[in-house]
XYZ file of C-alpha atoms in Angstrom:
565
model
C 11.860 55.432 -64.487
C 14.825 56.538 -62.850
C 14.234 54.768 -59.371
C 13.382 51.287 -61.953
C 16.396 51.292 -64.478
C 18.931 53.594 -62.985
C 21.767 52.789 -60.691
C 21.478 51.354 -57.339
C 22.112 54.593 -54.862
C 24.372 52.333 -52.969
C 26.083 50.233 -55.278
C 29.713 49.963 -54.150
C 31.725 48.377 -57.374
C 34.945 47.570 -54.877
C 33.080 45.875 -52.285
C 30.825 43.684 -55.438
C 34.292 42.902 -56.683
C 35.155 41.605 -53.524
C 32.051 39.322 -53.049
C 32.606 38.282 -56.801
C 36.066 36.837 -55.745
C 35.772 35.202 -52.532
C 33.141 33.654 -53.871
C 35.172 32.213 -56.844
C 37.589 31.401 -54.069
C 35.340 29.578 -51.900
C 34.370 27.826 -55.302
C 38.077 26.458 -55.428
C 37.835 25.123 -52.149
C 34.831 22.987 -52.466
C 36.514 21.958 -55.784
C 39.241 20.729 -53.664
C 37.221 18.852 -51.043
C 34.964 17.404 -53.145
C 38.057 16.123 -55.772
C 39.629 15.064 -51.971
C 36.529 12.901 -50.859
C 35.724 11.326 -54.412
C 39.109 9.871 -54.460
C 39.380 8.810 -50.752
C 35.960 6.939 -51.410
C 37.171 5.858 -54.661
C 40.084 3.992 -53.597
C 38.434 2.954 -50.076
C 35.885 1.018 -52.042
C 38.669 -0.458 -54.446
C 40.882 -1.683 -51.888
C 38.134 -2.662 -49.511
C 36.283 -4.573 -51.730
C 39.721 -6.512 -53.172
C 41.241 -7.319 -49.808
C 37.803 -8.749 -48.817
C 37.442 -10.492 -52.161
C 40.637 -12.198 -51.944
C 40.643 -13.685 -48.473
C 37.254 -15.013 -48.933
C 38.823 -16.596 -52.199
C 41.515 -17.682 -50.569
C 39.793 -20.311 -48.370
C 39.180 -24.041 -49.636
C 36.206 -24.545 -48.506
C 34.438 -21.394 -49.524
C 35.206 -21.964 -52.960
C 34.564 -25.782 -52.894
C 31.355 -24.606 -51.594
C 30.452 -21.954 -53.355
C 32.246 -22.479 -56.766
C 33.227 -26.130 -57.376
C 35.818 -26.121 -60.351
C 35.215 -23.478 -61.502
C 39.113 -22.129 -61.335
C 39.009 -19.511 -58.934
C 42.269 -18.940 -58.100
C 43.155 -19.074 -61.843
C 40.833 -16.186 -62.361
C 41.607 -14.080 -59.350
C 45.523 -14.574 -60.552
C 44.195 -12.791 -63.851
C 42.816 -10.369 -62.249
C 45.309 -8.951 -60.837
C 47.489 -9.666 -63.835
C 44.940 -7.502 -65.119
C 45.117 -4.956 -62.660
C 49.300 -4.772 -62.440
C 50.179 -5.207 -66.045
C 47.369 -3.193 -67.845
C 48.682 0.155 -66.609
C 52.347 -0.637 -68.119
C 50.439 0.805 -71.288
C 48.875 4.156 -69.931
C 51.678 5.806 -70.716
C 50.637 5.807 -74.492
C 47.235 6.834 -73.914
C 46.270 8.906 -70.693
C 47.297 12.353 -72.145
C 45.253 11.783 -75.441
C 42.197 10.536 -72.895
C 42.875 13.998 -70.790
C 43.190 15.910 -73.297
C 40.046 14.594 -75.166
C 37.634 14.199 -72.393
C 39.064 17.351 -70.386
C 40.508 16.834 -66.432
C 37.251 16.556 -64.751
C 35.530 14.322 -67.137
C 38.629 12.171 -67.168
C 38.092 11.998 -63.557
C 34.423 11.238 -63.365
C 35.154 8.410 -66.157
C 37.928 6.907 -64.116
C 35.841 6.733 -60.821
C 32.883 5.206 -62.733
C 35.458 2.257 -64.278
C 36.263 1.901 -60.614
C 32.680 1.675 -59.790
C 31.917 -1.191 -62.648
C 34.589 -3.201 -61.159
C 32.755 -2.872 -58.053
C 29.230 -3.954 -59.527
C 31.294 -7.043 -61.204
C 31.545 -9.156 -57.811
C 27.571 -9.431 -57.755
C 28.343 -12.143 -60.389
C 31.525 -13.340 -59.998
C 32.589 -15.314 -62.717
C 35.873 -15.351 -65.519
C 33.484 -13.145 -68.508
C 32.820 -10.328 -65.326
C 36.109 -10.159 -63.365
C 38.905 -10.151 -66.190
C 37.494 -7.985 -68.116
C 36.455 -5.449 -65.285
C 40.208 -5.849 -63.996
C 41.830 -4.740 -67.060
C 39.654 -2.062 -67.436
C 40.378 -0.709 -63.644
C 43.965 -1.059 -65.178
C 43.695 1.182 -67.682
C 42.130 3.847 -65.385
C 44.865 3.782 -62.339
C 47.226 6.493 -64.224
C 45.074 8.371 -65.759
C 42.352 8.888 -62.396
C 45.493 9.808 -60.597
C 47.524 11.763 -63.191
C 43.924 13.783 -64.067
C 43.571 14.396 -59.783
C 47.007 15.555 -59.786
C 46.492 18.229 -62.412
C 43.067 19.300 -61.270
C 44.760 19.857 -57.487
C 47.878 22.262 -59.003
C 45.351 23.683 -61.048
C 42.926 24.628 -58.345
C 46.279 26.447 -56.450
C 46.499 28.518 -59.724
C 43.067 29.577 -59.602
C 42.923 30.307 -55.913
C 46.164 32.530 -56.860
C 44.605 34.452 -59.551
C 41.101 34.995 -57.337
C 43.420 36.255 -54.175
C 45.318 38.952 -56.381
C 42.864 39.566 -58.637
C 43.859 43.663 -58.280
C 47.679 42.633 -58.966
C 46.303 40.706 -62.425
C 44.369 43.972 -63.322
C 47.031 46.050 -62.861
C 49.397 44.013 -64.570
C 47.075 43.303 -67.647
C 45.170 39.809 -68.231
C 48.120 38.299 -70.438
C 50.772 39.269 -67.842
C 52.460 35.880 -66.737
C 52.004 35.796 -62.617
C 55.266 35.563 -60.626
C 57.329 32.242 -60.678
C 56.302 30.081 -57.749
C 53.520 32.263 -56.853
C 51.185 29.662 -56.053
C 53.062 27.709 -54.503
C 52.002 28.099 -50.615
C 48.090 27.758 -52.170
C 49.279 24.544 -53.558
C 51.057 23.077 -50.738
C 48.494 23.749 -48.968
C 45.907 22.156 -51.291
C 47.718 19.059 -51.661
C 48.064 18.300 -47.755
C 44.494 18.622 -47.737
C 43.992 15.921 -51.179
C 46.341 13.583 -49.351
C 44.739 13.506 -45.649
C 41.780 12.566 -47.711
C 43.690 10.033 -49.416
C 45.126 7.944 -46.780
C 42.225 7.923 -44.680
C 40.955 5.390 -47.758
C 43.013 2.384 -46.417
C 41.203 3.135 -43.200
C 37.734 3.162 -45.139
C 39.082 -0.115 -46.612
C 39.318 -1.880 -43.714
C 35.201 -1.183 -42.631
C 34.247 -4.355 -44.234
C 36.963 -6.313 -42.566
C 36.161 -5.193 -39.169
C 32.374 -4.892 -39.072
C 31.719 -7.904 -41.125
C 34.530 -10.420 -42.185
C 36.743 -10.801 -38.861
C 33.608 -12.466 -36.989
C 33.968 -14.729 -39.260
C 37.941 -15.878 -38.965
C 40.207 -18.297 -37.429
C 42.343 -16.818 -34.972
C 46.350 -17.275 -34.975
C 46.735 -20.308 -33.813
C 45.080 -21.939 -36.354
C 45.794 -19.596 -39.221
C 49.710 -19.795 -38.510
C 50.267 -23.194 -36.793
C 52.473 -24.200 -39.705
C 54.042 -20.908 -40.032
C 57.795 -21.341 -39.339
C 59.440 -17.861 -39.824
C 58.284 -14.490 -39.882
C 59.752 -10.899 -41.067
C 63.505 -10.686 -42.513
C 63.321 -14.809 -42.119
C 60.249 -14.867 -44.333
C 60.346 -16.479 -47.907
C 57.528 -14.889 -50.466
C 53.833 -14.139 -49.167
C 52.662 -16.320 -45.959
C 54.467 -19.466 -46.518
C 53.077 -22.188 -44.716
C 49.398 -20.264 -44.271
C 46.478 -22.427 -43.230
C 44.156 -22.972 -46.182
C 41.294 -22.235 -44.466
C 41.114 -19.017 -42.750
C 37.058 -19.159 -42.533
C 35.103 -20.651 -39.512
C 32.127 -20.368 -40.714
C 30.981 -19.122 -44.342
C 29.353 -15.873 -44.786
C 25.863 -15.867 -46.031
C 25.321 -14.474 -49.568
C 22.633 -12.404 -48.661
C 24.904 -10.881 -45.904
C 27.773 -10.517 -48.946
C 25.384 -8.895 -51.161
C 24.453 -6.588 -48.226
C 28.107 -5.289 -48.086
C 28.792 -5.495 -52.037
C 25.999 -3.201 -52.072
C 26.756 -0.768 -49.209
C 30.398 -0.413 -51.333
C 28.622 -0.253 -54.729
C 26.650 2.651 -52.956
C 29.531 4.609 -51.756
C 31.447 4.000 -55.331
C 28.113 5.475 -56.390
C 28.447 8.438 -54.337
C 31.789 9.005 -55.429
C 30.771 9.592 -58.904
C 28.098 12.026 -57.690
C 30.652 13.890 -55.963
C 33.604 14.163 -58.881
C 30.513 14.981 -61.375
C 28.157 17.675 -59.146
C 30.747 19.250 -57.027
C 33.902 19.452 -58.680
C 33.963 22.511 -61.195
C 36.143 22.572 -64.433
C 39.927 23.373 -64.306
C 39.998 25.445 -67.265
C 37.532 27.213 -69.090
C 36.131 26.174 -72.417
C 38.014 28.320 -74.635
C 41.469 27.089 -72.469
C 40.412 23.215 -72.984
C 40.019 24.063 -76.602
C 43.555 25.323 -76.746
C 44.885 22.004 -75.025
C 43.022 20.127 -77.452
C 44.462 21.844 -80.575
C 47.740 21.242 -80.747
C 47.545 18.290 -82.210
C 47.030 14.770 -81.129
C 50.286 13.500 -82.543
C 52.127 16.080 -80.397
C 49.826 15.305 -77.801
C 50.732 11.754 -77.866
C 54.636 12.375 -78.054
C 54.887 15.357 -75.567
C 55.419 13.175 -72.778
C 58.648 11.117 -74.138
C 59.888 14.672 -74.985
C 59.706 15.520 -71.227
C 62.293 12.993 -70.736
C 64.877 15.443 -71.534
C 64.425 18.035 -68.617
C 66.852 16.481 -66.456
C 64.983 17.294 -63.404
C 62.362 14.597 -64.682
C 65.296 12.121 -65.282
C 66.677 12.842 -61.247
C 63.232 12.847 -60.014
C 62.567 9.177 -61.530
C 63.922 7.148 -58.624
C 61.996 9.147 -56.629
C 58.618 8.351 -58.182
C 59.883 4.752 -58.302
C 60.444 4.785 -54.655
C 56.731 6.183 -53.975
C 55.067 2.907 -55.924
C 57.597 0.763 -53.791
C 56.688 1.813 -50.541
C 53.039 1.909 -50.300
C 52.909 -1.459 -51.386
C 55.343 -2.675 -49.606
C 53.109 -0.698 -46.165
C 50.278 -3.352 -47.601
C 52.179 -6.747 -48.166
C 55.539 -6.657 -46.756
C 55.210 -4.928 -43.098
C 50.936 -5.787 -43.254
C 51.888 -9.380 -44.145
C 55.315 -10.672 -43.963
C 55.382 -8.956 -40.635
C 51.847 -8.095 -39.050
C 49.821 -11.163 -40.447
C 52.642 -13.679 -40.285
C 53.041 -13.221 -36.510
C 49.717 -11.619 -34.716
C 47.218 -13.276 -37.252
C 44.930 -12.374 -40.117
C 42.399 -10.907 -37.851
C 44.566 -7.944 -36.334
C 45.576 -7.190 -40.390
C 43.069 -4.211 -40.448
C 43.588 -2.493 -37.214
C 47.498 -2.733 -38.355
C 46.211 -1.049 -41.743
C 44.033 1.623 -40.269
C 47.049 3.076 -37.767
C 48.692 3.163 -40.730
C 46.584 5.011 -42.444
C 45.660 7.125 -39.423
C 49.617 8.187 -39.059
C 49.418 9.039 -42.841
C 46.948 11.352 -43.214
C 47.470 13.175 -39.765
C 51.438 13.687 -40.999
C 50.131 14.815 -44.412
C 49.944 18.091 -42.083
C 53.351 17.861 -42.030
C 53.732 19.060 -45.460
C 52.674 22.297 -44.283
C 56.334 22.554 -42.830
C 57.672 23.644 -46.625
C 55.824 26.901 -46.102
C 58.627 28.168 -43.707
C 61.420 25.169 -44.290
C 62.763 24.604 -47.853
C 61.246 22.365 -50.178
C 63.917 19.609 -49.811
C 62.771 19.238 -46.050
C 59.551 17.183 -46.441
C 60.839 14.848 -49.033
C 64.257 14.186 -47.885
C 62.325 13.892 -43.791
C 60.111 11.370 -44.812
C 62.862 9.631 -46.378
C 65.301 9.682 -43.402
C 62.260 8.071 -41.538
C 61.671 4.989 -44.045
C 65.561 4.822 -43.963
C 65.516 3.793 -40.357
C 62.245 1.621 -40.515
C 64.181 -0.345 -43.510
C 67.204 -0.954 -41.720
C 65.149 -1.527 -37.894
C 63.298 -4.411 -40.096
C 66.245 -5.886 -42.068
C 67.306 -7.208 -38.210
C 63.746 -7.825 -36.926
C 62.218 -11.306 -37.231
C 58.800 -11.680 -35.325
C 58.138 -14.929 -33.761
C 54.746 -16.479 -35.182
C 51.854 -16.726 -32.675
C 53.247 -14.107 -30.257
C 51.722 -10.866 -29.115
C 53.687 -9.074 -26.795
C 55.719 -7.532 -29.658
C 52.408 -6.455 -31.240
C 53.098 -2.577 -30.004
C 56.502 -2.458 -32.009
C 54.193 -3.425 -35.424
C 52.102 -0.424 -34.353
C 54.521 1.904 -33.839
C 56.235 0.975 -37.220
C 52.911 1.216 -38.736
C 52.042 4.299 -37.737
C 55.826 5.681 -38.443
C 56.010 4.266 -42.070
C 52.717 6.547 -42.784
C 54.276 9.582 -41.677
C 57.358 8.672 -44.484
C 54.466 7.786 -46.758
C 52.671 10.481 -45.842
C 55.857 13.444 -46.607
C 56.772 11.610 -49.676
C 53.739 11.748 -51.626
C 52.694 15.227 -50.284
C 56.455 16.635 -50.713
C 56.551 15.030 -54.562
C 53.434 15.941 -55.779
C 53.734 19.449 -54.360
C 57.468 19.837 -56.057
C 56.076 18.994 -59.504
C 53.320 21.635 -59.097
C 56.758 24.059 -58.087
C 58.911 22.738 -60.831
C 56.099 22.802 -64.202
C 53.628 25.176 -63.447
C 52.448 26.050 -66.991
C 48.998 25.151 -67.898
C 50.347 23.465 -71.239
C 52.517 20.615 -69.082
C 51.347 19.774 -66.097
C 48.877 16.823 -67.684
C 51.773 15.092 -69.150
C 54.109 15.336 -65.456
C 51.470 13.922 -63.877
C 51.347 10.994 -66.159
C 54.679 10.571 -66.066
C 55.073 10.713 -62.185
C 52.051 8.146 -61.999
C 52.972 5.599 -64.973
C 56.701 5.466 -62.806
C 54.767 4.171 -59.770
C 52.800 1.894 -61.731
C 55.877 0.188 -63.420
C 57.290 0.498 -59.284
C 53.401 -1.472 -58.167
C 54.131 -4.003 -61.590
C 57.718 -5.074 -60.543
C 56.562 -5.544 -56.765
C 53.955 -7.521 -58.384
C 56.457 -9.496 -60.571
C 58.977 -10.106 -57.074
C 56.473 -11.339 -54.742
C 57.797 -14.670 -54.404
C 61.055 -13.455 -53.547
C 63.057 -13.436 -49.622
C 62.009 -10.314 -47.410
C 65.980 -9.983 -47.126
C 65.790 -9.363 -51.241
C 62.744 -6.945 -50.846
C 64.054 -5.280 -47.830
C 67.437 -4.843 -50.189
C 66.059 -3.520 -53.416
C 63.839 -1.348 -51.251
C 66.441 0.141 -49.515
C 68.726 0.812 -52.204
C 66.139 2.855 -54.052
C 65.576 4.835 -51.477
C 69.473 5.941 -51.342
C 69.514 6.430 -54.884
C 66.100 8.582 -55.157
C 67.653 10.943 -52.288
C 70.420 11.119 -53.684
C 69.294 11.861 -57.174
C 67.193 14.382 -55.698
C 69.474 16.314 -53.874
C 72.112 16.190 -56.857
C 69.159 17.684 -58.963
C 68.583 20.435 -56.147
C 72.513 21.242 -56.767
C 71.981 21.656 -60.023
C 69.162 23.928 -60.111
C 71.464 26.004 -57.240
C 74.203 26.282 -60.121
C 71.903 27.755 -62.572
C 71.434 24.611 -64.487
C 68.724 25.464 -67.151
C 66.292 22.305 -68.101
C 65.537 21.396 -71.794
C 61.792 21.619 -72.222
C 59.948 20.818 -75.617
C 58.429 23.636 -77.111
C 54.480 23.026 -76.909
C 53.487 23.720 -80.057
C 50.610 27.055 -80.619
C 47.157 25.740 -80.750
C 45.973 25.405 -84.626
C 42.469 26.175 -84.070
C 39.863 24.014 -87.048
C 36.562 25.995 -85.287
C 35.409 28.659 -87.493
C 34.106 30.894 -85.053
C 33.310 34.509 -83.357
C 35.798 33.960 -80.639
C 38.868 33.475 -83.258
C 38.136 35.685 -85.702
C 38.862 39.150 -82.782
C 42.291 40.440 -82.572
C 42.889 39.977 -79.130
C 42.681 36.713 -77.760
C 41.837 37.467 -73.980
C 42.207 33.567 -73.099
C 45.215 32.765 -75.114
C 47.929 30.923 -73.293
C 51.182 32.153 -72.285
C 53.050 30.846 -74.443
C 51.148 31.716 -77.535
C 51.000 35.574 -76.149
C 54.547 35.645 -75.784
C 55.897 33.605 -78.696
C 53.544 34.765 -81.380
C 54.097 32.657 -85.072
C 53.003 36.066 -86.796
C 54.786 39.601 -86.454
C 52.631 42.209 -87.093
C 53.399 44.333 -90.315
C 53.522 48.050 -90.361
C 50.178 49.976 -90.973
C 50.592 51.113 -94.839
C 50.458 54.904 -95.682
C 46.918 56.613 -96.085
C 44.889 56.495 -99.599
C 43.988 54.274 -102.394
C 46.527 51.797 -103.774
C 46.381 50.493 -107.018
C 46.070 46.776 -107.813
C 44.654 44.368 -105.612
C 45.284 44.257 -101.810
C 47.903 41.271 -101.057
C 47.138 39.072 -98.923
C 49.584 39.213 -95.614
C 50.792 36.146 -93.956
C 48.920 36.759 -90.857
C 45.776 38.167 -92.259
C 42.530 35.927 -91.192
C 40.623 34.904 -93.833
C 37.039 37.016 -94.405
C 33.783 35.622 -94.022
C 33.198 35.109 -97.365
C 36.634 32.758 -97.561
C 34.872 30.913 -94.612
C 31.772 30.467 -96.438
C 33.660 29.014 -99.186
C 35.311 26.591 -96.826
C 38.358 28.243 -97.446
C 41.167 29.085 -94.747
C 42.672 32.100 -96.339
C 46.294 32.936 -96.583
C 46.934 31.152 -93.293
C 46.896 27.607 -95.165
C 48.974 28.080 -98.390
């Protein structure tokens, strides 16, 4: 009996502990790649499938063909009305949706949205597009804000699995260091953004294995085209209307649709088997119960930390630039002088320079934190000002190796500014309680950047080169002035998140000791204990203290106890 039920001779608890943690560790990583490759597949398949869409729309005779009257310009305008505008509104809802659904389901509904508006261009009519577009809309901020908490998160809980002696030593309740995570998460968030950026690469698959053998080249595509870069007046002016020379097959179309419906597919499969939960039950619980009302107002209340206030230029900046990667230096430069069929190698060194220089991020783990951000700003300073003089003439190709190096240097700027701003946040709100409703914030910004780009495409590239480049000046320098600040001891004005108010009547809040209470509610407590009265029998009957929790038999009676009068 002793050799079946007693202890193992050469159980070693130390070493067990050990395996127990790296384990949990190597957990967090595949959290991290799998969160990394959803979203680069995610948005691959997005902007793939769009771009595609909208040149084949584009072209007269494809939709004379194909479509009669059927308005298709009308409804692709709508779409991406639908697309642009929709997301002016997530502000109100994506914390109540995080919240409510938790950061991993949030994610694995966002991606499938994405997916539906894939399926919607098997039948591409006004009923299927629209309303897929809008609903894409409303799942921009919160897929991004959601995979921008579940990254910092992950850098927490790769923390707490690395010094998981230090935590029992310390006590479970014991708040870790300030800024202890941060090397996990800069690390963490280089790798989510060399993911990222290899999506406009991905994007371009379709383009260069299927659509360019079917394309003009230049000199038909631009032979009206008068003026390129800083001379250029709104999107393509002067474009040939038909870009096709001959029209795709819609078998061959629903080949490709399909091949991207499959990867959306995969996506999914990845966000929903591979990517673990970012808090445990009893923590998601606790996010939930604070109410919804505060829930909905907590992230206007952010607005006055003024690190949030000098940080909004920045995230302004970060929507203004990656579009402007996509239609100002991919078309008003690229397209309007080398043609429509060198658009996607253009894209992909772009994207190739990006996610390679996401490495760079790494350089905050020995430089300070203003490095990255204030590098990759320097860089897009000088691209700005190198374009504001450069005007490419149309139909020429010996100056195609400056649009490549320009390409590939306005993804390293992309590349530090997204990885430098996303990694500061983590830095600068670290508690569990906030970091849903930064994100958001950070992520609406850019859309509201993406809508106004969206709003000013007809205007001069002079005008778009201007507004670009004074937001740049005025993000760095509202950066750095908010970097002084914190140097002279400013203190920020957070709102108090309120203590969860807990409506389950349950085992797990009816103990004393709360072992997964946040840190907030273990250190600001709405109860003070009372003193322990004397020994013996009292007379009367026992009053009822503030903080006692009602008895089982109050429960049954559906009763709260002394806690609700």
């Amino acid at each position: 009996m002793d050799e079946l039920v007693g202890a193992y001779p050469n159980y070693n608890e130390e070493e067990e502990e050990c395996r127990y943690y790296r384990r949990k560790r190597l957990g967090v990583l595949k959290n991290v790649l799998a969160a990394s490759a959803g979203g680069m597949l995610t948005y691959g398949v997005y902007l793939g499938l769009l771009q595609m869409q909208l040149i084949l729309h584009y072209d007269e005779t494809y939709r004379e063909v194909k479509y009669g009257n059927m308005g298709l310009p009308d409804i692709d305008s709508k779409m991406l009305m639908g697309i642009n505008v929709t997301p002016i509104a997530a502000l109100l809802y994506t914390p109540v949706l995080i919240r409510f659904f938790g950061t991993k389901w949030m994610m694995f509904l966002a991606v499938g949205i994405y997916a539906l508006f894939v399926s919607t261009n098997y039948w591409e009519r006004y009923y299927t597009l629209v309303p897929s577009a809008v609903a894409l809309g409303m799942a921009i901020v919160p897929l991004w804000a959601s995979m921008g908490n579940y990254i910092t998160r992950m850098a927490q809980k790769y923390y707490e699995y690395s010094h998981y002696k230090e935590r029992d030593e310390q006590g479970p309740q014991q708040r870790p260091p300030r800024g202890s995570h941060a090397p996990y998460l800069l690390v963490f968030q280089t790798i989510f953004y060399s993911f990222f950026h290899l999506s406009f690469a991905c994007a371009q698959l379709p383009m260069i294995y299927f659509l360019n053998h079917y394309l003009y080249d230049l000199n038909h595509t631009l032979y009206n085209v008068q003026s390129c870069g800083t001379d250029s007046q709104g999107i393509l002016l002067g474009f040939n209307k038909t870009v096709l020379r001959t029209l795709p097959r819609s078998g061959n179309l629903i080949v490709v649709e399909s091949v991207l419906m499959a990867v959306a597919f995969l996506a999914m499969l990845l966000v929903l088997g591979l990517c673990g939960a970012a808090y445990r039950p009893t923590e998601e619980i606790d996010l939930r119960s604070v109410g919804w009302g505060n829930i909905f107002q907590l992230p206007f209340k952010h607005v006055r930390d003024f690190r949030l206030r000098h940080l909004v230029p920045f995230f302004i900046y970060s929507g203004f630039e990656v579009l402007f990667a996509c239609t100002g230096l991919g078309l008003g430069y690229g397209v309007c002088s080398v043609g429509l069929e060198r658009l996607a190698y253009l894209l992909v060194a772009y994207s190739l320079g990006a996610s390679a220089s996401s490495v760079l991020g790494l350089l905050g783990l020995w430089l300070p934190r203003q490095v990255p951000l204030v590098g990759g700003a320097g860089v897009h300073l000088l691209l700005t000002l190198g374009l504001f003089f450069w005007a490419p003439a149309p139909r020429v190709l010996r100056h195609i190796w400056i649009l490549y190096v320009a390409a590939v240097l306005w993804g390293v700027g992309s590349a530090l500014n997204k990885t430098g701003l996303s990694t500061l946040l983590g830095i600068l709100y670290e508690d569990k309680e906030r970091q849903d409703f930064i994100f958001t914030i950070y992520h609406w910004w850019q859309a509201v950047a993406i809508f106004v780009v969206y709003l000013g495409s007809s205007l001069p590239m002079k005008a778009k080169l201007a507004v670009l480049l004074l937001t740049l000046v005025a993000a760095t320098t509202s950066y750095l002035w908010m970097e002084q600040k914190l140097r002279r001891g400013a203190v920020p004005r957070q709102p108090r998140i309120p203590r969860p108010q807990h409506k389950v009547r349950g085992y797990r809040y009816l103990e004393e000791e709360n072992s997964d209470e946040s840190d907030a509610e273990g250190v600001h407590g709405d109860c003070v204990e009372e003193e322990a009265p004397p020994a013996g029998p009292r007379p009367g009957p026992e009053p009822a203290g503030l903080c006692r929790r009602p008895c089982p038999y109050e429960q049954a009676l559906g009763g709260d106890g002394p806690e609700e009068e």
